[in-house]
Amino acid sequence: MENVEFELTYAALKMFGKQLYSNVGSAIAELVANGIDAGAEEVYVAINVIDKHNATVEILDNGAGMTYADIKEHYIKIGYNKRKNTSIGHNKMLGRKGIGKLAALYLSDCFSIVTKNSQQNQMHWKLDVTGMQDETKPILKDVGLSVPENLICKAMWEKQMQGTYIFLENVDFERFGEKGFEALESRLSNFFLYDELGVKININIATKKEEIGKFKEIKKKTAFKNMVCIYTDDIDEFNKREKIIGNTYELPYENKLGDNKKFVGITEVKAFTEILDKDEIEGKYKNISYKLKGWIGVHSSIDKDVAENNDSRYLKNQFYNPNQLRVYVRNKLGMNNMLEHLGIARAFGNYIEGEVVFDILDDDELEDIATAGRQDFDSQDDRFILLKEMMTKLGNSLVSKRQKVADEIKKVRKEEDNYISANAKAIYKRELHKEIEALTDYNEESKAAFETVLVNKIEGNPKLEPKAQYTVFLSHASKDSMISDCIYYYLKSLGFNGDLSDKQCEIFYSSSGMDSENLEPLSKVIRDAIIAKNNDILFLASKNFMNSPFCLFEGGAAWATRAIDEYKIMAMNYNDIPTFLTNGKSEIVLGMVEEKDFELDAKKYNDFILVLNRLINHLNKNREIRGEQTVDLLSKVIFPDKVQLSREKKAETDYMDQTVLEYWNTYIRDNAKTYIKENSLK
């Protein structure tokens, strides 16, 4: 009886393809690797995804090309040692098992191979398994010399003297969006060590017609400027290429006031020998020399926004995670992420990224320990264990470096919080002294004793924290917004925070004057802003105020929870002040009925300055707490009489603060006619 040979059916090839490649990027990279193994100096990858359901993928190289014998004896064979094929004369062959062509079947059921060798003999072969039965044997068919017109690389191919051109039809990219294609470029950039290979790989991903043919060279994009520390085999060479020494990175943190602060650190670049002995890094395994090369570092942050701020090259999304320890052999990716083998369980273990080269994992003289897809290694092999021990030491050191930064930030934040607490308590004691001095039912000795007891309780209780955020609340009817706008924007011009969306906002309007869609419910605004002890309230009283249920609600809340001197009233006219608010106390009355009343005269100016200074003095406490420069108060003006003004040929406005005058005129005086008309003042 005759011997019986095994045969591979379509079902077997399809199964192998799906098991060997985990994503589109690795499959395309495998096809690129075939071109590099053929001696190519330049490879083009063109992906036309204008129609995502029926996309085309093209890989064009200028390698040696293939003859009919190469196709028959090597290409169609699944699983043979490519490195024994010396016909190409390429002694740094990336592949070894002869299974790279299955990558095409992973991507598409229909692909073509067009090739021409040094004799310029062109051949065009096509494999179409669309609708093929599982038990059928696929056939590579000679389809003549023509190449479809709609291909991106067709014109370049026709100018080439030799090489191989593979194009795949009906590739499905339905799940890919803009971020997916960006991640695809990053995956391809990670697949090879381009500088060592000396091969230029160009890519064109066309999502619309005008992008067709616009190639760009694939470059590695590693966010080194986001790293705390990097270990490498050659510091000089690494810095010459990356220029990282002296780089600073920033990490945000919040103090107890909720202020956004930044910790600035300096990236360290160190040699492997800082952690590893020289005889660990290089030596011999079964008389074959080995040496660890490359780099491994730890990121300062893996938060996308923070990391991108440190280095715009940081890319992280649902399709791609840069925090991997990639292992290369023969300048090609051999393991996508070794981190999972290191057992670094501490919080910052996921911050590590690296690219290390350990060629002994794939030496021709030793057993092949790579998995079928060339994307992993036998973790029980002595060579892998050797690498694992080195990477674990380096990884643990990097995690310790990042933990040290976290401890430094914690220390800085604690010192800042203690400083804030001390200042807040000092202000609290000052305010307490004023309130006790105002008590009329106690003699000076009793008041002093009472103050001493309270102060000692504050100083002796570290958990007792006086509120440290001082705010201003402008309660007004929306129709009177010209006055609140004047005050609000003037205070903002002095540097006070008026951003309503910022939790550090210092000045805000009442509910009837705010954009309620972007704010919290009225009940919470009143609770947090009106009742809050560290909030100063200015009521802008008018007929509109009296007619607003919101304003009356705010006034009632203040009346019920505050002493009279804990808020201020500025009224358009005296009769506009709610009796329950004033309690017989004199308030500032602008007296504005006619258009001339909207001019800023001497009395209005000094009254207005009194209001502004109260608010400035209150908000300055935030700066005192933070140890910042306070805003200067406005000086009250002693205006000359009319005779002196006439002699000096000046007006009262010449003696006023010109910025205050400009804000008053812009927001109040210039709107007098409209305000009078809309509010029927005449």
XYZ file of C-alpha atoms in Angstrom:
682
model
C 0.000 0.000 0.000
C 1.144 3.564 -0.709
C 1.910 6.090 2.005
C -0.831 8.618 2.712
C -0.007 12.344 2.996
C -1.852 14.774 5.244
C -3.787 17.524 3.505
C -4.870 20.923 4.806
C -8.437 21.863 3.996
C -10.004 25.330 3.967
C -11.486 24.642 7.420
C -8.003 23.979 8.850
C -6.469 27.082 7.270
C -9.349 29.260 8.473
C -9.031 27.874 12.003
C -5.255 28.433 12.079
C -5.657 32.004 10.842
C -8.147 32.923 13.559
C -6.012 31.352 16.288
C -2.725 32.861 15.177
C -3.742 36.519 15.014
C -5.608 38.420 17.689
C -6.170 41.662 15.789
C -5.956 43.365 12.410
C -2.705 45.122 13.328
C -0.784 41.923 14.029
C -2.046 40.317 10.812
C -1.005 43.294 8.651
C 2.342 43.451 10.449
C 2.952 39.775 9.622
C 2.448 40.516 5.925
C 4.854 43.443 6.239
C 7.380 41.117 7.917
C 7.238 38.811 4.890
C 8.330 41.732 2.730
C 11.183 42.569 5.099
C 12.277 38.914 5.026
C 12.415 39.219 1.245
C 15.044 41.948 1.631
C 12.760 44.960 1.166
C 14.137 48.384 2.065
C 10.745 50.037 1.819
C 7.202 48.773 2.401
C 3.896 50.540 1.713
C 0.650 49.728 3.518
C -2.487 51.205 1.961
C -5.920 50.763 3.532
C -8.953 52.079 1.680
C -11.858 52.241 4.155
C -14.143 54.644 2.345
C -16.487 51.654 2.305
C -15.809 50.018 5.681
C -17.728 46.846 4.797
C -15.718 46.256 1.610
C -12.333 47.793 2.349
C -9.094 46.933 0.583
C -5.707 46.363 2.210
C -2.544 46.586 0.108
C 1.041 45.703 1.073
C 3.723 46.620 -1.429
C 7.444 45.888 -0.931
C 10.574 46.282 -3.030
C 12.127 43.000 -1.914
C 13.489 40.194 -4.068
C 10.116 39.037 -5.336
C 9.303 35.395 -6.027
C 9.750 32.932 -8.838
C 7.310 30.179 -9.775
C 9.503 27.759 -7.811
C 9.319 30.002 -4.709
C 5.520 30.010 -4.913
C 5.250 26.241 -5.399
C 8.003 25.050 -3.066
C 7.759 27.605 -0.262
C 4.816 30.014 -0.283
C 1.990 27.445 -0.406
C 3.605 25.287 2.268
C 2.210 25.906 5.749
C 4.941 25.404 8.312
C 8.497 25.234 7.074
C 11.708 26.784 8.378
C 12.112 29.937 6.294
C 15.592 30.529 7.663
C 16.911 27.476 5.816
C 15.988 29.096 2.517
C 19.307 30.692 1.581
C 18.251 31.717 -1.921
C 17.405 35.243 -0.739
C 20.738 35.749 0.977
C 19.077 37.487 3.910
C 20.659 36.301 7.169
C 18.412 38.233 9.600
C 15.165 36.508 8.680
C 12.343 37.607 11.023
C 10.016 34.681 10.409
C 10.797 31.058 11.127
C 7.741 28.821 10.798
C 6.443 29.771 7.381
C 2.928 30.590 8.573
C 2.837 34.340 7.859
C 0.691 33.915 4.747
C -2.188 32.814 6.987
C -2.423 36.442 8.073
C -4.010 37.211 4.700
C -6.726 34.617 5.310
C -7.355 36.111 8.757
C -8.188 39.434 7.073
C -9.996 38.356 3.925
C -11.450 35.451 1.976
C -10.099 36.928 -1.251
C -6.537 38.123 -1.806
C -4.015 38.396 -4.631
C -0.241 38.112 -4.842
C 1.523 39.927 -7.648
C 5.284 39.436 -7.747
C 8.262 40.001 -10.020
C 11.880 39.035 -9.462
C 15.176 40.446 -10.723
C 14.371 39.144 -14.219
C 11.158 41.234 -14.060
C 9.031 38.154 -14.651
C 5.640 39.179 -13.259
C 3.098 36.685 -11.938
C -0.378 37.297 -10.529
C -1.895 34.668 -8.250
C -5.258 34.816 -6.519
C -6.860 32.882 -3.655
C -10.621 33.225 -3.317
C -12.286 31.047 -0.674
C -15.556 32.998 -0.603
C -18.352 30.505 0.038
C -15.907 27.583 -0.047
C -16.928 24.348 1.689
C -14.856 23.475 4.760
C -13.508 20.208 3.330
C -12.333 21.816 0.086
C -8.624 22.387 -0.554
C -7.915 26.054 -1.426
C -6.215 26.661 -4.764
C -3.883 29.527 -5.660
C -4.831 30.401 -9.234
C -2.796 32.105 -11.942
C -5.081 34.938 -13.123
C -2.811 36.682 -15.640
C -0.870 39.900 -15.367
C -3.536 42.580 -14.954
C -3.898 44.511 -11.683
C -7.212 46.232 -10.789
C -7.304 49.948 -11.571
C -8.793 51.138 -8.277
C -5.808 50.168 -6.103
C -3.823 52.878 -4.314
C -0.356 51.373 -4.895
C -0.899 50.297 -8.536
C 1.082 53.203 -10.060
C 4.040 52.625 -7.710
C 3.994 48.905 -8.454
C 4.211 49.447 -12.176
C 7.371 51.552 -11.726
C 9.126 48.947 -9.553
C 11.668 46.565 -11.066
C 11.023 43.832 -8.496
C 9.113 43.087 -5.316
C 5.802 41.680 -4.120
C 2.383 43.314 -4.109
C -0.394 41.775 -1.997
C -3.889 43.195 -1.999
C -6.883 41.937 -0.058
C -10.492 42.599 -1.002
C -13.721 42.801 1.025
C -11.983 43.407 4.367
C -14.466 44.375 7.089
C -13.514 47.439 9.200
C -17.032 48.114 10.472
C -15.976 48.316 14.129
C -13.176 50.784 13.447
C -13.572 54.516 14.046
C -11.036 57.337 14.040
C -9.505 56.125 17.317
C -9.378 52.578 16.009
C -7.305 53.589 12.994
C -5.038 55.719 15.190
C -4.527 52.647 17.389
C -3.821 50.541 14.282
C -0.896 52.811 13.416
C 0.428 52.464 16.965
C 0.153 48.669 16.822
C 2.108 48.637 13.563
C 4.712 50.995 15.013
C 5.217 48.585 17.918
C 5.691 45.511 15.751
C 9.274 46.249 14.667
C 12.433 48.011 15.832
C 12.662 50.245 12.789
C 16.003 51.911 13.541
C 17.769 48.565 13.817
C 16.022 47.069 10.780
C 16.803 50.018 8.540
C 13.487 49.528 6.733
C 11.097 52.363 5.964
C 7.408 51.471 6.353
C 4.797 53.904 5.040
C 1.059 53.863 5.653
C -2.005 55.453 4.081
C -5.393 54.976 5.725
C -7.958 56.598 3.432
C -11.339 57.212 5.071
C -12.382 59.651 2.325
C -11.466 60.150 -1.320
C -9.115 63.105 -0.832
C -6.918 61.068 1.562
C -6.045 58.395 -1.026
C -2.304 58.129 -1.675
C -1.211 60.404 1.190
C 1.402 58.138 2.793
C 3.317 58.867 5.964
C 6.204 56.979 7.506
C 5.333 54.888 10.545
C 7.167 56.210 13.593
C 7.189 54.993 17.162
C 5.294 57.346 19.473
C 6.389 56.646 23.019
C 5.470 59.203 25.700
C 8.892 59.312 27.370
C 8.219 62.849 28.665
C 5.424 61.434 30.838
C 7.823 59.069 32.612
C 9.305 59.280 36.099
C 12.260 56.990 35.477
C 13.687 54.981 32.567
C 16.286 52.192 32.666
C 18.254 51.411 29.495
C 21.288 49.444 28.335
C 23.002 52.531 26.841
C 22.193 55.943 28.357
C 24.188 57.954 25.795
C 22.582 56.252 22.820
C 19.118 56.470 24.360
C 19.403 60.177 25.121
C 20.877 60.904 21.704
C 17.757 59.381 20.157
C 15.086 60.576 22.628
C 16.606 63.678 24.346
C 14.857 62.993 27.670
C 17.507 63.925 30.250
C 16.364 67.076 32.073
C 12.727 66.632 31.053
C 10.101 67.704 33.589
C 6.629 66.224 34.042
C 3.629 67.566 35.955
C 1.180 65.737 38.205
C -1.990 67.512 39.388
C -3.280 67.331 42.938
C -5.827 69.190 45.060
C -5.258 70.857 48.395
C -7.946 70.897 51.079
C -9.522 73.975 49.512
C -9.980 72.092 46.253
C -7.389 74.254 44.466
C -5.863 72.533 41.440
C -2.097 72.394 42.022
C 0.788 70.799 40.136
C 3.720 68.749 41.333
C 6.726 69.058 39.005
C 9.193 66.176 38.760
C 12.312 65.481 36.691
C 12.609 62.337 34.566
C 15.541 60.104 35.536
C 17.407 58.061 32.921
C 19.523 55.295 34.437
C 21.501 52.277 33.252
C 20.347 48.684 33.708
C 23.476 48.221 35.849
C 21.947 50.486 38.545
C 19.760 47.489 39.427
C 21.263 44.473 37.648
C 24.765 43.021 37.792
C 26.675 43.064 34.530
C 26.844 39.254 34.438
C 23.037 39.174 34.654
C 22.608 41.457 31.657
C 24.981 39.538 29.414
C 26.397 36.057 29.492
C 26.126 32.658 27.818
C 23.362 30.104 27.633
C 24.482 26.692 26.320
C 27.592 28.402 24.928
C 25.514 30.959 23.023
C 26.030 34.605 23.997
C 23.125 36.778 25.058
C 22.669 40.418 26.110
C 19.686 42.410 27.354
C 19.077 45.589 25.367
C 16.358 48.226 25.127
C 14.582 50.244 27.813
C 11.869 50.019 30.460
C 10.222 52.967 32.225
C 7.372 53.944 34.535
C 4.807 56.604 33.625
C 4.029 59.417 36.018
C 0.323 59.069 35.162
C -1.904 56.815 33.091
C -4.775 59.290 33.159
C -5.172 60.181 29.477
C -5.536 63.958 29.947
C -2.680 64.263 32.439
C -0.343 62.041 30.406
C -1.119 63.857 27.140
C -0.379 67.172 28.837
C 3.099 65.856 29.692
C 3.636 64.260 26.287
C 1.254 64.589 23.326
C 2.450 61.188 22.052
C 0.582 59.367 24.813
C -2.208 57.369 23.174
C -4.704 55.371 25.196
C -8.217 54.370 24.173
C -10.484 51.329 23.905
C -8.357 49.964 21.054
C -4.875 50.574 22.432
C -3.074 50.610 25.778
C 0.565 51.777 25.704
C 1.379 50.389 29.158
C 2.975 47.169 28.000
C 6.350 45.512 28.326
C 7.083 44.506 24.741
C 9.749 41.867 24.081
C 11.588 41.819 20.729
C 13.647 39.139 19.062
C 15.504 39.721 15.819
C 13.997 43.253 15.728
C 10.437 41.914 15.603
C 7.809 41.809 18.352
C 7.934 38.440 20.066
C 5.692 39.155 23.064
C 3.171 41.952 23.240
C 3.127 42.315 27.026
C 5.378 40.546 29.504
C 4.034 42.477 32.518
C 1.469 39.793 33.314
C 4.334 37.354 33.953
C 6.195 39.572 36.442
C 3.760 39.394 39.336
C 4.109 43.101 40.194
C 0.807 43.561 41.998
C 1.400 46.985 43.543
C -0.703 49.941 42.417
C 1.856 51.382 40.015
C 2.623 48.110 38.231
C 0.230 49.122 35.447
C 2.252 52.307 34.842
C 5.169 50.400 33.296
C 6.041 50.485 29.608
C 9.111 49.082 27.925
C 10.742 47.621 24.830
C 13.475 45.097 25.535
C 15.478 42.980 23.125
C 16.513 39.430 24.088
C 17.462 37.610 20.883
C 18.412 34.367 22.592
C 14.682 33.618 22.905
C 14.709 32.915 19.146
C 18.186 31.696 18.275
C 18.496 29.308 15.303
C 20.784 26.985 17.259
C 18.310 26.533 20.111
C 14.859 25.043 20.454
C 12.039 27.210 19.135
C 10.000 28.291 22.185
C 7.757 30.794 20.435
C 4.058 30.049 20.223
C 2.540 29.370 16.828
C 1.507 32.997 16.300
C 4.943 34.291 17.270
C 3.243 36.490 19.912
C 4.337 34.675 23.070
C 6.949 32.291 24.477
C 7.023 29.174 26.607
C 7.102 30.720 30.098
C 8.729 27.578 31.568
C 11.824 27.762 29.377
C 15.073 28.717 31.155
C 15.707 31.609 28.729
C 12.328 33.135 29.468
C 12.813 32.674 33.214
C 16.181 34.436 32.908
C 14.514 37.434 31.240
C 11.633 37.350 33.727
C 14.013 37.614 36.706
C 15.738 40.662 35.209
C 12.478 42.374 34.285
C 10.992 41.737 37.731
C 13.933 43.473 39.437
C 13.759 46.438 37.072
C 9.968 46.588 37.325
C 9.973 46.564 41.129
C 12.542 49.349 41.183
C 10.408 51.464 38.826
C 7.296 50.934 40.936
C 9.275 52.082 43.987
C 10.350 55.194 42.081
C 6.731 56.028 41.269
C 5.649 55.341 44.856
C 8.316 57.771 46.047
C 6.785 60.474 43.825
C 3.347 59.733 45.281
C 4.810 60.081 48.791
C 6.420 63.410 47.863
C 3.107 64.736 46.535
C 1.411 63.584 49.733
C 4.035 65.425 51.798
C 3.728 68.643 49.769
C -0.061 68.512 49.996
C 0.057 67.931 53.774
C 2.413 70.889 54.295
C 0.182 73.096 52.179
C -2.962 71.937 53.991
C -1.346 72.646 57.377
C -0.423 76.133 56.192
C -3.997 76.714 54.992
C -5.415 75.464 58.299
C -3.151 77.739 60.314
C -4.154 80.782 58.254
C -7.833 79.845 58.379
C -7.698 79.529 62.155
C -5.930 82.890 62.429
C -8.674 84.573 60.432
C -11.313 82.742 62.428
C -9.795 83.953 65.688
C -9.678 87.503 64.344
C -13.342 87.353 63.363
C -14.203 85.730 66.687
C -12.504 88.568 68.548
C -14.612 91.138 66.658
C -17.831 89.290 67.436
C -17.012 88.931 71.133
C -16.030 92.596 71.357
C -19.487 93.484 70.028
C -21.230 91.683 72.897
C -22.857 94.213 75.226
C -23.999 91.943 78.029
C -20.488 91.022 79.250
C -17.664 93.031 80.792
C -14.184 93.098 79.256
C -12.794 90.495 81.663
C -15.603 88.025 80.891
C -15.240 88.544 77.163
C -11.473 87.981 77.343
C -11.957 84.775 79.324
C -14.629 83.558 76.903
C -12.384 84.267 73.905
C -9.452 82.446 75.534
C -11.550 79.329 76.092
C -12.789 79.257 72.485
C -9.352 79.903 71.000
C -7.807 77.140 73.109
C -10.466 74.720 71.891
C -9.645 75.583 68.279
C -5.878 75.305 68.754
C -6.118 72.128 70.799
C -8.349 70.232 68.396
C -6.550 69.306 65.141
C -9.800 67.937 63.692
C -11.565 71.273 64.108
C -11.220 72.995 60.748
C -12.733 76.456 60.255
C -14.174 76.837 56.766
C -11.537 78.217 54.478
C -13.495 79.246 51.383
C -14.953 82.755 51.492
C -17.553 83.649 48.883
C -19.835 86.499 47.814
C -23.493 86.048 46.929
C -25.235 88.765 44.863
C -28.966 88.455 45.442
C -30.910 90.360 42.793
C -33.872 90.216 40.462
C -32.967 89.364 36.893
C -34.335 92.729 35.667
C -31.745 94.495 37.847
C -28.816 92.528 36.433
C -27.037 95.687 35.199
C -26.012 96.503 38.802
C -24.986 92.943 39.722
C -23.154 92.648 36.388
C -21.194 95.795 37.189
C -20.098 94.445 40.582
C -19.524 90.893 39.329
C -17.322 91.832 36.364
C -15.412 94.461 38.327
C -14.519 91.891 40.995
C -13.530 89.428 38.267
C -11.240 92.085 36.762
C -9.396 92.187 40.100
C -8.637 88.468 39.772
C -11.409 86.963 41.873
C -12.879 83.700 40.560
C -16.296 84.183 39.000
C -16.504 80.947 37.027
C -19.832 79.424 38.067
C -18.784 75.982 36.775
C -15.651 75.972 38.951
C -15.966 74.633 42.471
C -13.542 77.379 43.528
C -15.950 80.093 42.329
C -15.872 83.069 44.727
C -18.637 85.301 43.330
C -22.019 84.172 42.082
C -25.486 85.460 41.402
C -28.782 84.643 43.017
C -30.945 81.952 41.460
C -33.095 84.428 39.521
C -30.051 85.835 37.792
C -28.128 82.654 37.051
C -28.305 80.214 34.173
C -30.273 77.608 36.111
C -29.689 74.859 33.519
C -26.036 74.604 34.553
C -26.527 74.941 38.294
C -27.807 72.937 41.196
C -31.392 73.233 42.501
C -32.401 76.426 44.294
C -32.670 74.695 47.670
C -29.011 73.632 47.546
C -27.856 77.044 46.293
C -29.554 78.692 49.274
C -28.253 76.126 51.733
C -24.654 76.313 50.527
C -24.480 80.002 49.613
C -26.885 81.970 51.797
C -26.707 80.014 55.028
C -22.957 79.378 54.722
C -21.128 81.309 57.477
C -18.227 82.235 55.190
C -20.454 83.756 52.551
C -21.124 87.502 52.428
C -24.451 88.514 50.891
C -25.247 91.697 49.034
C -28.962 92.255 48.470
C -29.739 94.547 45.515
C -33.172 95.737 46.562
C -35.705 97.217 44.113
C -39.362 96.937 43.102
C -38.326 93.961 41.006
C -36.699 92.383 44.070
C -39.945 92.820 46.031
C -41.888 91.131 43.232
C -39.554 88.138 42.923
C -40.453 85.069 45.024
C -36.874 83.841 44.583
C -35.402 87.042 46.016
C -37.850 87.139 48.918
C -37.039 83.496 49.627
C -33.322 84.322 49.695
C -33.936 87.357 51.899
C -36.040 85.310 54.290
C -33.331 82.651 54.553
C -30.728 85.281 55.372
C -32.987 87.002 57.915
C -33.622 83.679 59.658
C -29.997 82.560 59.860
C -27.844 85.695 60.077
C -27.196 88.740 62.197
C -27.912 92.106 60.557
C -24.228 92.889 59.991
C -23.674 89.599 58.165
C -25.204 90.922 54.971
C -25.428 94.259 53.128
C -28.310 95.948 51.303
C -27.923 98.334 48.375
C -31.293 99.675 47.226
C -32.447 101.538 44.152
C -34.719 103.584 46.453
C -35.434 103.452 50.188
C -39.010 102.174 49.810
C -37.656 99.154 47.926
C -35.994 97.650 51.026
C -37.942 94.805 52.666
C -38.652 95.825 56.269
C -37.780 92.403 57.637
C -34.275 92.692 56.118
C -33.296 96.145 57.321
C -34.680 95.985 60.864
C -34.375 99.777 61.017
C -30.708 99.670 60.043
C -29.556 102.341 57.566
C -28.506 100.954 54.209
C -27.040 102.349 51.005
C -29.725 103.922 48.858
C -28.780 104.893 45.313
C -31.896 106.976 44.688
C -32.170 106.286 40.948
C -35.417 107.376 39.293
C -34.536 109.761 36.471
C -31.801 109.305 33.874
C -29.530 111.877 35.559
C -29.651 109.779 38.742
C -27.697 107.054 36.966
C -24.616 109.294 36.752
C -21.981 108.449 39.370
C -21.701 111.477 41.665
C -19.587 111.942 44.799
C -22.095 110.412 47.251
C -22.924 107.408 45.043
C -19.228 106.843 44.416
C -18.243 106.662 48.086
C -21.294 104.532 48.856
C -20.387 102.210 45.985
C -16.760 102.076 47.174
C -18.006 101.094 50.628
C -19.870 98.122 49.116
C -16.967 97.083 46.885
C -14.442 97.288 49.727
C -16.635 95.114 51.927
C -16.718 92.423 49.225
C -13.003 92.774 48.402
C -12.041 92.571 52.068
C -14.165 89.428 52.446
C -12.709 87.691 49.388
C -9.166 88.699 50.371
C -9.414 86.179 53.203
C -9.073 83.420 50.598
C -5.731 84.941 49.614
C -4.637 85.288 53.225
C -5.399 81.601 53.776
C -3.341 80.615 50.729
C -0.532 83.029 51.573
C -1.142 85.015 48.367
C -0.989 88.742 47.717
C -4.251 90.425 48.723
C -6.140 92.893 46.526
C -5.797 96.535 47.597
C -8.925 98.217 48.897
C -10.265 101.332 47.174
C -9.680 104.672 48.884
C -12.590 106.803 49.957
C -12.414 110.165 48.199
C -12.795 113.538 49.887
C -14.191 115.493 46.973
C -13.467 119.244 46.640
C -16.440 121.588 46.832
C -17.926 123.103 43.681
C -15.833 126.275 43.925
C -12.587 124.314 44.125
C -13.664 122.087 41.258
C -14.394 125.157 39.167
C -11.024 126.735 39.984
C -9.206 123.524 39.095
C -11.378 123.075 36.001
C -12.138 119.514 37.014
C -15.214 117.368 37.531
C -15.977 114.983 40.401
C -15.318 112.055 38.095
C -11.656 113.143 37.788
C -11.143 112.162 41.442
C -12.724 108.738 41.113
C -10.959 105.444 40.437
C -11.150 105.366 36.655
C -11.645 101.600 36.422
C -14.596 101.721 38.824
C -16.030 104.657 36.856
C -15.634 102.746 33.564
C -17.478 99.692 34.896
C -20.264 101.862 36.356
C -20.734 103.801 33.111
C -20.605 100.685 30.908
C -23.029 98.524 32.871
C -25.271 101.079 34.632
C -25.231 104.605 33.192
C -25.279 103.512 29.533
C -28.320 101.304 30.184
C -30.327 103.948 32.083
C -32.850 104.728 29.316
C -33.654 101.077 28.697
C -33.905 100.319 32.428
C -36.220 103.288 33.105
C -38.452 102.344 30.184
C -38.679 98.638 30.995
C -39.353 99.255 34.693
C -41.731 102.225 34.251
C -39.752 104.461 36.588
C -41.193 107.624 34.995
